[in-house]
Amino acid sequence: MGDDRVRLRPWTEADLAVELRNNAADMTTFLGGPQPEEVVRNRHERFLRGQADGTISPFTVWSVAAGEAVGAAAYWQIDHNGRAVYECGWFVFVPFQRRGYAHRAIRLLLEHAAARGERDTMFAFPRVDNIASNALARSAGFVNTGVEDFEYPKGVPITVNAWAFDLRTLR
């Protein structure tokens, strides 16, 4: 699925390379820094299992012009304040940032989730100091519902903005 410049391609075994490339200091500033390779490999396997059982929808963000993956985007099922919703996350490699890839990928991700029709709300939880991700959420149509305490990675407290998107608007 996609437009002339950006496509979301379903995650495959080969996309471990995308996860490993993302595990760099300049890509993980707001995510607690690079993680041990074993953690990255386990996340990749979790994506593949979740994709198979329908609980995670992971994609590579593919640039038609560049002819390669420029990042990744995914959404998964969570319970947020007693509601069954989706949570999403995304990244675009540094050389491809500020070209509209992330914005288009997020919109495609929202369209995909809306078409599934299983949940009505998508959340994104960027750290409050992650100016770029907060701006992306706003520009993609998410509404800031407030500040929340969060953990990422697990056991590391952070403060995030809770951005909500009403998927019913795309149905």
CSV table of N, CA, C and O in Angstrom, one decimal, residues 119-167:
chain,number,residue,atom,x,y,z
A,119,ARG,N,-10.8,-1.4,16.0
A,119,ARG,CA,-10.7,-0.5,17.1
A,119,ARG,C,-10.9,0.9,16.6
A,119,ARG,O,-10.6,1.1,15.4
A,120,ASP,N,-11.3,1.8,17.4
A,120,ASP,CA,-11.7,3.1,16.9
A,120,ASP,C,-10.6,4.2,17.2
A,120,ASP,O,-10.8,5.3,16.6
A,121,THR,N,-9.6,3.9,18.0
A,121,THR,CA,-8.7,4.9,18.3
A,121,THR,C,-7.2,4.4,18.2
A,121,THR,O,-7.0,3.3,18.6
A,122,MET,N,-6.4,5.2,17.7
A,122,MET,CA,-4.9,5.0,17.6
A,122,MET,C,-4.3,6.0,18.5
A,122,MET,O,-4.6,7.2,18.4
A,123,PHE,N,-3.3,5.5,19.3
A,123,PHE,CA,-2.5,6.4,20.1
A,123,PHE,C,-1.1,6.4,19.7
A,123,PHE,O,-0.6,5.4,19.2
A,124,ALA,N,-0.4,7.5,19.9
A,124,ALA,CA,1.0,7.6,19.8
A,124,ALA,C,1.5,8.3,21.1
A,124,ALA,O,0.8,9.2,21.6
A,125,PHE,N,2.7,7.9,21.6
A,125,PHE,CA,3.1,8.4,22.9
A,125,PHE,C,4.6,8.8,22.8
A,125,PHE,O,5.5,8.3,23.5
A,126,PRO,N,4.9,9.9,22.1
A,126,PRO,CA,6.2,10.4,22.0
A,126,PRO,C,6.6,11.1,23.3
A,126,PRO,O,5.7,11.7,24.0
A,127,ARG,N,7.9,11.1,23.7
A,127,ARG,CA,8.3,11.8,24.9
A,127,ARG,C,8.0,13.3,24.7
A,127,ARG,O,8.0,13.8,23.5
A,128,VAL,N,7.7,14.0,25.8
A,128,VAL,CA,7.4,15.4,25.7
A,128,VAL,C,8.5,16.2,25.0
A,128,VAL,O,8.2,17.2,24.4
A,129,ASP,N,9.7,15.8,25.2
A,129,ASP,CA,10.8,16.6,24.6
A,129,ASP,C,11.2,16.2,23.2
A,129,ASP,O,12.1,16.7,22.6
A,130,ASN,N,10.5,15.2,22.6
A,130,ASN,CA,10.7,14.8,21.2
A,130,ASN,C,9.9,15.7,20.3
A,130,ASN,O,8.8,15.4,19.9
A,131,ILE,N,10.4,16.9,20.0
A,131,ILE,CA,9.7,17.9,19.3
A,131,ILE,C,9.3,17.4,17.9
A,131,ILE,O,8.1,17.6,17.5
A,132,ALA,N,10.1,16.7,17.2
A,132,ALA,CA,9.8,16.2,15.8
A,132,ALA,C,8.6,15.2,15.9
A,132,ALA,O,7.7,15.3,15.1
A,133,SER,N,8.7,14.2,16.7
A,133,SER,CA,7.6,13.2,16.8
A,133,SER,C,6.3,13.9,17.2
A,133,SER,O,5.2,13.5,16.7
A,134,ASN,N,6.3,14.8,18.2
A,134,ASN,CA,5.1,15.5,18.6
A,134,ASN,C,4.5,16.3,17.4
A,134,ASN,O,3.3,16.3,17.2
A,135,ALA,N,5.4,17.0,16.7
A,135,ALA,CA,4.9,17.8,15.5
A,135,ALA,C,4.3,16.8,14.5
A,135,ALA,O,3.3,17.2,13.8
A,136,LEU,N,5.0,15.7,14.2
A,136,LEU,CA,4.4,14.7,13.3
A,136,LEU,C,3.0,14.2,13.7
A,136,LEU,O,2.1,14.1,12.8
A,137,ALA,N,2.9,13.9,14.9
A,137,ALA,CA,1.6,13.4,15.4
A,137,ALA,C,0.5,14.5,15.2
A,137,ALA,O,-0.6,14.2,14.6
A,138,ARG,N,0.8,15.8,15.5
A,138,ARG,CA,-0.1,16.9,15.3
A,138,ARG,C,-0.4,17.0,13.8
A,138,ARG,O,-1.6,17.1,13.4
A,139,SER,N,0.6,17.0,13.0
A,139,SER,CA,0.4,17.3,11.5
A,139,SER,C,-0.4,16.1,10.9
A,139,SER,O,-1.0,16.3,9.8
A,140,ALA,N,-0.3,14.9,11.5
A,140,ALA,CA,-1.0,13.7,10.9
A,140,ALA,C,-2.4,13.7,11.4
A,140,ALA,O,-3.2,12.8,10.9
A,141,GLY,N,-2.9,14.6,12.2
A,141,GLY,CA,-4.2,14.7,12.7
A,141,GLY,C,-4.5,14.1,14.0
A,141,GLY,O,-5.7,14.0,14.4
A,142,PHE,N,-3.5,13.7,14.8
A,142,PHE,CA,-3.7,13.3,16.1
A,142,PHE,C,-4.1,14.5,17.0
A,142,PHE,O,-3.7,15.6,16.7
A,143,VAL,N,-4.8,14.2,18.1
A,143,VAL,CA,-5.2,15.2,19.1
A,143,VAL,C,-4.4,14.9,20.4
A,143,VAL,O,-4.5,13.8,20.9
A,144,ASN,N,-3.8,15.9,20.9
A,144,ASN,CA,-3.1,15.7,22.2
A,144,ASN,C,-4.1,15.7,23.4
A,144,ASN,O,-4.8,16.6,23.6
A,145,THR,N,-4.1,14.5,24.0
A,145,THR,CA,-5.0,14.3,25.1
A,145,THR,C,-4.4,14.6,26.5
A,145,THR,O,-5.1,14.4,27.5
A,146,GLY,N,-3.1,14.9,26.5
A,146,GLY,CA,-2.5,15.3,27.8
A,146,GLY,C,-1.2,14.5,28.0
A,146,GLY,O,-0.7,13.7,27.1
A,147,VAL,N,-0.5,14.9,29.1
A,147,VAL,CA,0.7,14.3,29.5
A,147,VAL,C,0.5,13.1,30.3
A,147,VAL,O,-0.4,13.1,31.2
A,148,GLU,N,1.3,12.0,30.1
A,148,GLU,CA,1.2,10.8,30.9
A,148,GLU,C,2.6,10.3,31.3
A,148,GLU,O,3.6,10.5,30.6
A,149,ASP,N,2.6,9.5,32.4
A,149,ASP,CA,3.8,8.8,32.8
A,149,ASP,C,3.8,7.5,32.0
A,149,ASP,O,2.8,6.9,31.8
A,150,PHE,N,5.0,7.1,31.6
A,150,PHE,CA,5.2,5.9,30.7
A,150,PHE,C,6.5,5.3,31.1
A,150,PHE,O,7.3,5.8,31.9
A,151,GLU,N,6.8,4.1,30.6
A,151,GLU,CA,8.1,3.4,30.7
A,151,GLU,C,8.6,3.0,29.3
A,151,GLU,O,7.8,2.4,28.6
A,152,TYR,N,9.8,3.4,29.0
A,152,TYR,CA,10.4,2.9,27.8
A,152,TYR,C,11.9,3.3,27.8
A,152,TYR,O,12.2,4.5,28.0
A,153,PRO,N,12.7,2.3,27.7
A,153,PRO,CA,12.3,0.8,27.7
A,153,PRO,C,11.8,0.5,29.1
A,153,PRO,O,11.8,1.2,30.0
A,154,LYS,N,11.2,-0.7,29.1
A,154,LYS,CA,10.6,-1.2,30.3
A,154,LYS,C,11.4,-0.9,31.6
A,154,LYS,O,12.6,-1.2,31.6
A,155,GLY,N,10.8,-0.3,32.6
A,155,GLY,CA,11.5,0.0,33.8
A,155,GLY,C,12.2,1.4,33.8
A,155,GLY,O,12.7,1.8,34.8
A,156,VAL,N,12.1,2.1,32.7
A,156,VAL,CA,12.7,3.4,32.6
A,156,VAL,C,11.6,4.4,32.5
A,156,VAL,O,10.9,4.5,31.5
A,157,PRO,N,11.3,5.2,33.6
A,157,PRO,CA,10.2,6.2,33.5
A,157,PRO,C,10.5,7.3,32.6
A,157,PRO,O,11.6,7.9,32.6
A,158,ILE,N,9.5,7.7,31.8
A,158,ILE,CA,9.6,8.8,30.9
A,158,ILE,C,8.2,9.6,31.0
A,158,ILE,O,7.2,9.0,31.4
A,159,THR,N,8.2,10.8,30.5
A,159,THR,CA,6.9,11.5,30.4
A,159,THR,C,6.6,11.7,28.9
A,159,THR,O,7.5,12.1,28.1
A,160,VAL,N,5.4,11.4,28.5
A,160,VAL,CA,5.0,11.4,27.1
A,160,VAL,C,3.8,12.3,26.9
A,160,VAL,O,3.0,12.5,27.9
A,161,ASN,N,3.6,12.7,25.7
A,161,ASN,CA,2.3,13.3,25.3
A,161,ASN,C,1.5,12.1,24.7
A,161,ASN,O,2.0,11.3,24.0
A,162,ALA,N,0.2,12.1,25.1
A,162,ALA,CA,-0.7,11.0,24.6
A,162,ALA,C,-1.5,11.6,23.5
A,162,ALA,O,-2.3,12.5,23.7
A,163,TRP,N,-1.2,11.2,22.3
A,163,TRP,CA,-1.8,11.7,21.1
A,163,TRP,C,-2.8,10.7,20.6
A,163,TRP,O,-2.5,9.5,20.4
A,164,ALA,N,-4.1,11.1,20.4
A,164,ALA,CA,-5.1,10.1,19.9
A,164,ALA,C,-5.6,10.5,18.5
A,164,ALA,O,-5.8,11.7,18.2
A,165,PHE,N,-5.9,9.5,17.7
A,165,PHE,CA,-6.5,9.7,16.4
A,165,PHE,C,-7.8,8.9,16.3
A,165,PHE,O,-7.8,7.6,16.6
A,166,ASP,N,-8.9,9.5,15.9
A,166,ASP,CA,-10.2,8.8,15.8
A,166,ASP,C,-10.2,8.1,14.4
A,166,ASP,O,-10.4,8.8,13.4
A,167,LEU,N,-10.0,6.8,14.4
A,167,LEU,CA,-10.0,6.0,13.2
A,167,LEU,C,-11.3,6.0,12.4
A,167,LEU,O,-11.3,5.8,11.2
